[in-house]
Coordinates of N, CA, C and O in Angstrom, one line a residue:
X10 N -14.5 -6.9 12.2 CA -13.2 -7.2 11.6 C -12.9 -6.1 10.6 O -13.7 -5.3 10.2
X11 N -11.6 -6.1 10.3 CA -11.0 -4.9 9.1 C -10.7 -5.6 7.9 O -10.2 -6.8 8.0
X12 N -11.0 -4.9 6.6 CA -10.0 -5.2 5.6 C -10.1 -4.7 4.9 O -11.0 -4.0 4.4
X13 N -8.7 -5.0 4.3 CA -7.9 -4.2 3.4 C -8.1 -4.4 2.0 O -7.4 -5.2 1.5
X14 N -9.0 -3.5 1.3 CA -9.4 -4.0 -0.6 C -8.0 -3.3 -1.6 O -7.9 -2.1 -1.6
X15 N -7.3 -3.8 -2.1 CA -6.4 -3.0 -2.5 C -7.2 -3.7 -4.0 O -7.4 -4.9 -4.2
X16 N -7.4 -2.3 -5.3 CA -7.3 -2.1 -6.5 C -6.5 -1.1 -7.2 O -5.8 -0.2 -6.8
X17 N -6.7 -1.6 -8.5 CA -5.8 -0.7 -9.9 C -4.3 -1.3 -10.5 O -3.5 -0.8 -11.3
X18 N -4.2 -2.4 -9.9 CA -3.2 -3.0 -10.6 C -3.6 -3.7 -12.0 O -4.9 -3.8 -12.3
X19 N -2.6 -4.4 -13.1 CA -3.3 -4.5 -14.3 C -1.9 -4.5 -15.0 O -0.8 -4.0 -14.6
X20 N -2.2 -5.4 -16.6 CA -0.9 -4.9 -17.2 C -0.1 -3.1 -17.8 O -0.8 -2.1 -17.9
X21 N 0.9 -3.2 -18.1 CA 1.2 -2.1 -18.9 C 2.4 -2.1 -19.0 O 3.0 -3.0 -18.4
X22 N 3.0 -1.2 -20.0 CA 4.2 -1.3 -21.0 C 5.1 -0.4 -20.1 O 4.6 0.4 -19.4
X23 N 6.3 -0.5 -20.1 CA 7.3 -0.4 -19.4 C 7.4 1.2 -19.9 O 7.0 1.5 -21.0
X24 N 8.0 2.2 -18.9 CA 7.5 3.6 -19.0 C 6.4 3.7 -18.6 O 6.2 4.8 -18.2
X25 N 5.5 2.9 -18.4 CA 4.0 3.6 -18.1 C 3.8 3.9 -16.9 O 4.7 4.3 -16.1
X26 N 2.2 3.7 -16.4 CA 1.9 4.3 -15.3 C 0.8 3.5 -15.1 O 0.0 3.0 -16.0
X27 N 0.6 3.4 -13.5 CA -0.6 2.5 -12.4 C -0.6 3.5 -11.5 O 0.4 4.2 -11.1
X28 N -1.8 3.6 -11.1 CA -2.5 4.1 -9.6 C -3.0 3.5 -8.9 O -4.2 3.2 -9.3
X29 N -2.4 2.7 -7.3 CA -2.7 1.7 -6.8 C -4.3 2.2 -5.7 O -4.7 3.3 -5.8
X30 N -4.8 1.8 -5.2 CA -5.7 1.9 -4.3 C -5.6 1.2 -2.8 O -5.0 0.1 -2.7
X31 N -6.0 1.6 -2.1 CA -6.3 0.2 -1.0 C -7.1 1.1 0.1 O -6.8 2.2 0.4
X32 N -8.2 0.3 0.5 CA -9.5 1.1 0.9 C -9.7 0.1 2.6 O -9.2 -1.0 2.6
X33 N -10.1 0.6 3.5 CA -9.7 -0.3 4.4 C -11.5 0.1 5.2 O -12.0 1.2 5.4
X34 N -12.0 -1.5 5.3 CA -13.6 -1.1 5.8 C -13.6 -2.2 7.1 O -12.8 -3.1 7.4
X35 N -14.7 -1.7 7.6 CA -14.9 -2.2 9.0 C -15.0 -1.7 10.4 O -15.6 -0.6 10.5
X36 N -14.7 -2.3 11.5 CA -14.4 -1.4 12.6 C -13.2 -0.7 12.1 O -12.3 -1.4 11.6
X37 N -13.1 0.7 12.3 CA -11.9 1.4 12.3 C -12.0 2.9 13.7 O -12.9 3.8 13.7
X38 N -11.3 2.8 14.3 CA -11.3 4.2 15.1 C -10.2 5.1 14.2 O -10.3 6.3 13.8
X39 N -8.9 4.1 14.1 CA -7.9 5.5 13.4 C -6.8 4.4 12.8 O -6.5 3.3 13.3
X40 N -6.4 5.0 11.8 CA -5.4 4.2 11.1 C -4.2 4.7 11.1 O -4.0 5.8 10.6
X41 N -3.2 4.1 11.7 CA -1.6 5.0 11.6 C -0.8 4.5 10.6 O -1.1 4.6 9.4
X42 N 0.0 4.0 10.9 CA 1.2 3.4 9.2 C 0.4 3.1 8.2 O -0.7 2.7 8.6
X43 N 0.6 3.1 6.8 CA -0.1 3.0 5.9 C 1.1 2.6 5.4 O 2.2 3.1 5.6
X44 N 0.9 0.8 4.3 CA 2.4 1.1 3.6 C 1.6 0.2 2.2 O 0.6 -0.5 2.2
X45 N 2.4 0.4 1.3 CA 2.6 -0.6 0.4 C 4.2 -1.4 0.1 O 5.4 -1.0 0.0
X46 N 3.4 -3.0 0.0 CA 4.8 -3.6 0.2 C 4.8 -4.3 -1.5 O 4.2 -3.7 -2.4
X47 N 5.5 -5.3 -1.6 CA 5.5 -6.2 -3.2 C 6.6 -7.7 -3.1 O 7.7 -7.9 -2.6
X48 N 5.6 -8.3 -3.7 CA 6.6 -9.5 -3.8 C 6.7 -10.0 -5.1 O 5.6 -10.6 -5.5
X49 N 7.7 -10.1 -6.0 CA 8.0 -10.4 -7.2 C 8.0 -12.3 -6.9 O 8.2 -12.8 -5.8
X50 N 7.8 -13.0 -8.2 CA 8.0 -14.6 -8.2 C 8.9 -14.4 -7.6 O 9.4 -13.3 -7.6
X51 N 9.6 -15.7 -6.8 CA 11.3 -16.2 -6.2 C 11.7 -14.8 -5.1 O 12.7 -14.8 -4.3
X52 N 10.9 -13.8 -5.2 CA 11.8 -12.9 -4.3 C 11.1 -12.7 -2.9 O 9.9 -13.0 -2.7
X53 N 11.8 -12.1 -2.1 CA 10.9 -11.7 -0.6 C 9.9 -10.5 -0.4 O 10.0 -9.5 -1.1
X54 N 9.3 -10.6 0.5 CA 8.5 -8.9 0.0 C 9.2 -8.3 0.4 O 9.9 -8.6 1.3
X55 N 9.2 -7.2 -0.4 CA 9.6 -5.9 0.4 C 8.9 -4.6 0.3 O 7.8 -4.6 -0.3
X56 N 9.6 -3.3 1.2 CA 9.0 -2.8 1.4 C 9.0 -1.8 0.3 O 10.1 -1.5 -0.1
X57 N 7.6 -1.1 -0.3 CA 7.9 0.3 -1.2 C 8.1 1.3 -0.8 O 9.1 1.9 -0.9
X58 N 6.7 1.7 -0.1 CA 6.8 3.3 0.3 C 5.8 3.1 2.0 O 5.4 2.0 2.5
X59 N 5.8 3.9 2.4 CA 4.6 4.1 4.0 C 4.4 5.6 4.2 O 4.9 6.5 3.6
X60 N 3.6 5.7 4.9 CA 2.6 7.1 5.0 C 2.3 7.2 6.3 O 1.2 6.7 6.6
X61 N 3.0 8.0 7.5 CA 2.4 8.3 8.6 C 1.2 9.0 8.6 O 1.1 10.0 7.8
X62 N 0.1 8.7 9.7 CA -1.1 9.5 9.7 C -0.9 11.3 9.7 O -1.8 12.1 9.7
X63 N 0.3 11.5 9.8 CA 0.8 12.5 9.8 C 1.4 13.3 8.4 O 1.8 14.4 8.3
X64 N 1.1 11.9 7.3 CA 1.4 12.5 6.1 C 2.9 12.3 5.7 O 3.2 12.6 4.5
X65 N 4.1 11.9 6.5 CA 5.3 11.9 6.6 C 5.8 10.4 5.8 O 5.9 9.3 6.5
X66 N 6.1 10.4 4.4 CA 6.4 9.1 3.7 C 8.0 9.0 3.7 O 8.9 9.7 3.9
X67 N 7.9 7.4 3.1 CA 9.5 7.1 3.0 C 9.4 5.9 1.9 O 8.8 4.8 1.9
X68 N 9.9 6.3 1.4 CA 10.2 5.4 0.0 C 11.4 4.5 -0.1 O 12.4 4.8 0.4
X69 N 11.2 3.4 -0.7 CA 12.4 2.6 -1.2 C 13.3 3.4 -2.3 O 12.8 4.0 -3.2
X70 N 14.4 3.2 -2.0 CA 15.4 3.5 -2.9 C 15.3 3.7 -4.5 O 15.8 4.6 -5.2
X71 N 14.5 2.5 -4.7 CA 14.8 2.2 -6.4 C 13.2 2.8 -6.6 O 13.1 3.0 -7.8
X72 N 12.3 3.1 -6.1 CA 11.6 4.0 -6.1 C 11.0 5.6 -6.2 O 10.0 6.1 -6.7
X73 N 12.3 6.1 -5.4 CA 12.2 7.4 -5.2 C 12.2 8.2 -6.2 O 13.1 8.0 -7.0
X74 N 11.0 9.4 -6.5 CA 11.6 10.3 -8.1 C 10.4 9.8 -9.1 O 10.0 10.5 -10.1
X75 N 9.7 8.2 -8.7 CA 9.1 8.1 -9.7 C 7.5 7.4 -9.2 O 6.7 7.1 -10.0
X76 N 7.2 7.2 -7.6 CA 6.1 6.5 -7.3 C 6.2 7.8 -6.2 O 7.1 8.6 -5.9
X77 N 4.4 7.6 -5.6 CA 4.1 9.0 -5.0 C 2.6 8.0 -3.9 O 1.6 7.5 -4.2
X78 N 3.4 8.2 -2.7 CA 2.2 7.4 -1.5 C 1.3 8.1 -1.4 O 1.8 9.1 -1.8
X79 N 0.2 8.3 -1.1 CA -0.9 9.5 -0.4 C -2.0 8.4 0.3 O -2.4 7.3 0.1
X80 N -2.2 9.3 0.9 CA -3.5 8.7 1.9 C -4.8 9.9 1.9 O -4.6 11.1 2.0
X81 N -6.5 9.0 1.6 CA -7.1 10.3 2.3 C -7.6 9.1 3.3 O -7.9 7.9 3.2
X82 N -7.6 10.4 4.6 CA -8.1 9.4 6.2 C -9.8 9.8 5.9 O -10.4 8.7 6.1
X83 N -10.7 10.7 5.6 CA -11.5 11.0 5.2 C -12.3 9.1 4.7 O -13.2 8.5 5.3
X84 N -11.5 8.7 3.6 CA -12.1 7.8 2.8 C -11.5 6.4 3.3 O -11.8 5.3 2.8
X85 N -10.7 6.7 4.4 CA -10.0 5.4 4.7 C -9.1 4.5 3.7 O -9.1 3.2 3.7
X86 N -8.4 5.4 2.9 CA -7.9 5.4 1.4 C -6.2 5.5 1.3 O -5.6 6.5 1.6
X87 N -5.7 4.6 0.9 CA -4.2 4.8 0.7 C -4.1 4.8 -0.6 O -4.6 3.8 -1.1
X88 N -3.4 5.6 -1.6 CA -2.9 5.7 -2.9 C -1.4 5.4 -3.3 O -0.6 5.8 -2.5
X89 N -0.9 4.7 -4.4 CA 0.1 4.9 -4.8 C 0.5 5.2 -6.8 O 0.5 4.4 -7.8
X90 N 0.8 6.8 -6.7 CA 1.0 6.6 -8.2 C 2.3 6.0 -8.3 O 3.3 6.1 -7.6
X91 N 2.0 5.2 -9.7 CA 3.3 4.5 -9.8 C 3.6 5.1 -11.7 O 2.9 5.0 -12.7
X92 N 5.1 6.0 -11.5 CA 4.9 6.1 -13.2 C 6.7 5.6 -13.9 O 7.4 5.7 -13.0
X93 N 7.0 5.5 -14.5 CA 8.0 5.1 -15.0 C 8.4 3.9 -15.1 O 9.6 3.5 -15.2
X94 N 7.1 2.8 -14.9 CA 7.0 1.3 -14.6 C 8.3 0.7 -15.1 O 8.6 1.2 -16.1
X95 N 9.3 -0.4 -14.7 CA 9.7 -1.0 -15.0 C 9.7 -2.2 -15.2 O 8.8 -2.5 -14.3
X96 N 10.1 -3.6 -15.9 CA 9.8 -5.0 -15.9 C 10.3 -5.4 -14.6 O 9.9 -6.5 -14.2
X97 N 10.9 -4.9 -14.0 CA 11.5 -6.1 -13.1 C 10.8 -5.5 -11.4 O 11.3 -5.6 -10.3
X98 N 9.6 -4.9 -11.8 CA 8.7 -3.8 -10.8 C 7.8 -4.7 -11.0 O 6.8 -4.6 -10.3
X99 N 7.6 -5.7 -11.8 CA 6.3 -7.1 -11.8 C 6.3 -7.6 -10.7 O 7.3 -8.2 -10.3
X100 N 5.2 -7.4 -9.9 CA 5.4 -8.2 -8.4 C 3.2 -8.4 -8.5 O 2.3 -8.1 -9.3
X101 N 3.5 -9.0 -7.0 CA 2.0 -8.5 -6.2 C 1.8 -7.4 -5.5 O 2.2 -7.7 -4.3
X102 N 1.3 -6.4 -5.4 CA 1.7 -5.5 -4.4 C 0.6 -5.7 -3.5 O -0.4 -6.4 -3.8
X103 N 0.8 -5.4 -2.5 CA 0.0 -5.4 -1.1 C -0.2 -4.1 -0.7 O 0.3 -3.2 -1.3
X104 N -0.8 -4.0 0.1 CA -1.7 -3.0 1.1 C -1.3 -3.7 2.5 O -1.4 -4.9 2.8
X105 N -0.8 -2.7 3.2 CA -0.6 -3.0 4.9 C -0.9 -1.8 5.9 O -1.1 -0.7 5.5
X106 N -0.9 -2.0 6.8 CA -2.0 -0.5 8.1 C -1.9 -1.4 9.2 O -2.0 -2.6 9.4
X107 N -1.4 -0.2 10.0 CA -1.4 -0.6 11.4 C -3.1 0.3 11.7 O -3.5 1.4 11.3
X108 N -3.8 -0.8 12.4 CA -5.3 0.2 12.9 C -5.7 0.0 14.1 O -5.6 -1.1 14.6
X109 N -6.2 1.2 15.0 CA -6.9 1.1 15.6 C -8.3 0.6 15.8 O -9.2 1.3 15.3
X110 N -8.7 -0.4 16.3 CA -10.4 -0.9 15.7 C -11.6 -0.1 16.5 O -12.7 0.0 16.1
X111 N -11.0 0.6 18.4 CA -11.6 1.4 19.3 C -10.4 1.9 19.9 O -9.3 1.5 20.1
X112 N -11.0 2.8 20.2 CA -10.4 3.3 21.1 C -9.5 3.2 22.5 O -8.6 3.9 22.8
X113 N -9.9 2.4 23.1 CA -9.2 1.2 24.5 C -8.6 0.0 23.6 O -8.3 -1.0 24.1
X114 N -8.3 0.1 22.5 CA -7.6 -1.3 22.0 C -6.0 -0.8 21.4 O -5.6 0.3 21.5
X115 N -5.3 -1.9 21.0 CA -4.0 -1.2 20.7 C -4.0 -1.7 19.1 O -4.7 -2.5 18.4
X116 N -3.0 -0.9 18.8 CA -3.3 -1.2 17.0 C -3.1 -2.8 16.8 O -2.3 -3.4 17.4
X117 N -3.9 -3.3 15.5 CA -3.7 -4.1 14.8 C -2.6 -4.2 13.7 O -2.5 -3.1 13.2
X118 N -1.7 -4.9 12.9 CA -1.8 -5.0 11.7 C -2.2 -5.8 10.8 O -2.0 -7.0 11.0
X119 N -2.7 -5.3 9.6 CA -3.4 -5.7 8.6 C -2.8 -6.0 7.5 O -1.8 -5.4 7.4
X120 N -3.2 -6.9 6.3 CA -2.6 -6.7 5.0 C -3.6 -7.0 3.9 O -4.3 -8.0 4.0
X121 N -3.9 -6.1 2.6 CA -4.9 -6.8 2.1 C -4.0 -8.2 0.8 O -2.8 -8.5 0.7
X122 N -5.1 -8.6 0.1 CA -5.1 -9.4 -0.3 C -4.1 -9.7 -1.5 O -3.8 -10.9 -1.8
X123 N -3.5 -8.4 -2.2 CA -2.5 -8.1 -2.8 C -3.6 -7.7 -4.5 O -4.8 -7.9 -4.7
X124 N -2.6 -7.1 -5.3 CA -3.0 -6.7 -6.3 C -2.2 -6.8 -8.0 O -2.0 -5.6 -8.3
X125 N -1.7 -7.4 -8.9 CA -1.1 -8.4 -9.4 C -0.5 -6.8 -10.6 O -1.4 -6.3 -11.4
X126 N 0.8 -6.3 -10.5 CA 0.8 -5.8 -11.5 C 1.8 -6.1 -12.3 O 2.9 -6.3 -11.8
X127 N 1.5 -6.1 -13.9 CA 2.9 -6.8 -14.4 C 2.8 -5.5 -15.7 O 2.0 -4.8 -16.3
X128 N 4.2 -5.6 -15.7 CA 5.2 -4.1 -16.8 C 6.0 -5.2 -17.4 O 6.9 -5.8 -16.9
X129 N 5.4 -5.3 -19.0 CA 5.8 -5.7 -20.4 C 6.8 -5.2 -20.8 O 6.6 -4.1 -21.3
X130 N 8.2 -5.6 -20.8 CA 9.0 -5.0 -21.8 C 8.9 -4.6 -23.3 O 9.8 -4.1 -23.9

């Protein structure tokens, strides 16, 4: 089976800064979409940023300018800096991956467990 460890979430003061993690172990042949998503109390998840295996990202709107996706495929590793934290950016964030588990199979997707970050006014 696969899964998704996502760390580095934690409190911090609005202006600041988090570096998310999310590490993906198990069967893996190849990992394509890489995304992080978030779900604040009362609201729906949504999407932040994603990372084709090709390195090609796309950001949410209220995001762009100030969070930065990266992946190493090497570590089986998805990154997200997050800096100019705002309060209303308090959510869970998640970890998600489309993966291959072999080679004759078709991708899966995955989500990990989520990672709790909250920005103090």
């Amino acid at each position: 089976q696969v899964q998704l460890v996502e760390s580095g979430g934690g409190l911090v003061q609005a202006g600041g800064s988090l570096r998310l993690s999310c590490t993906a172990s198990g069967v893996i042949y190849r990992i394509n979409v890489m995304a992080w998503y978030r779900q604040a109390p009362g609201k729906q998840r949504e999407l932040v940023a994603s990372i084709t295996v090709g390195g090609s990202t796309n950001y949410a709107d209220s995001v762009k300018g100030r969070f930065t996706i990266s992946r190493d495929d090497a570590k089986n590793t998805m990154y997200l800096q997050m800096n100019s934290l705002k309060p209303e950016e308090t959510a869970v964030y998640y970890c998600n991956a489309d993966i291959r588990r072999r080679l004759w199979e078709s991708s899966l997707n995955f989500w990990g467990q989520g990672t709790q970050v909250t920005v103090s006014s």
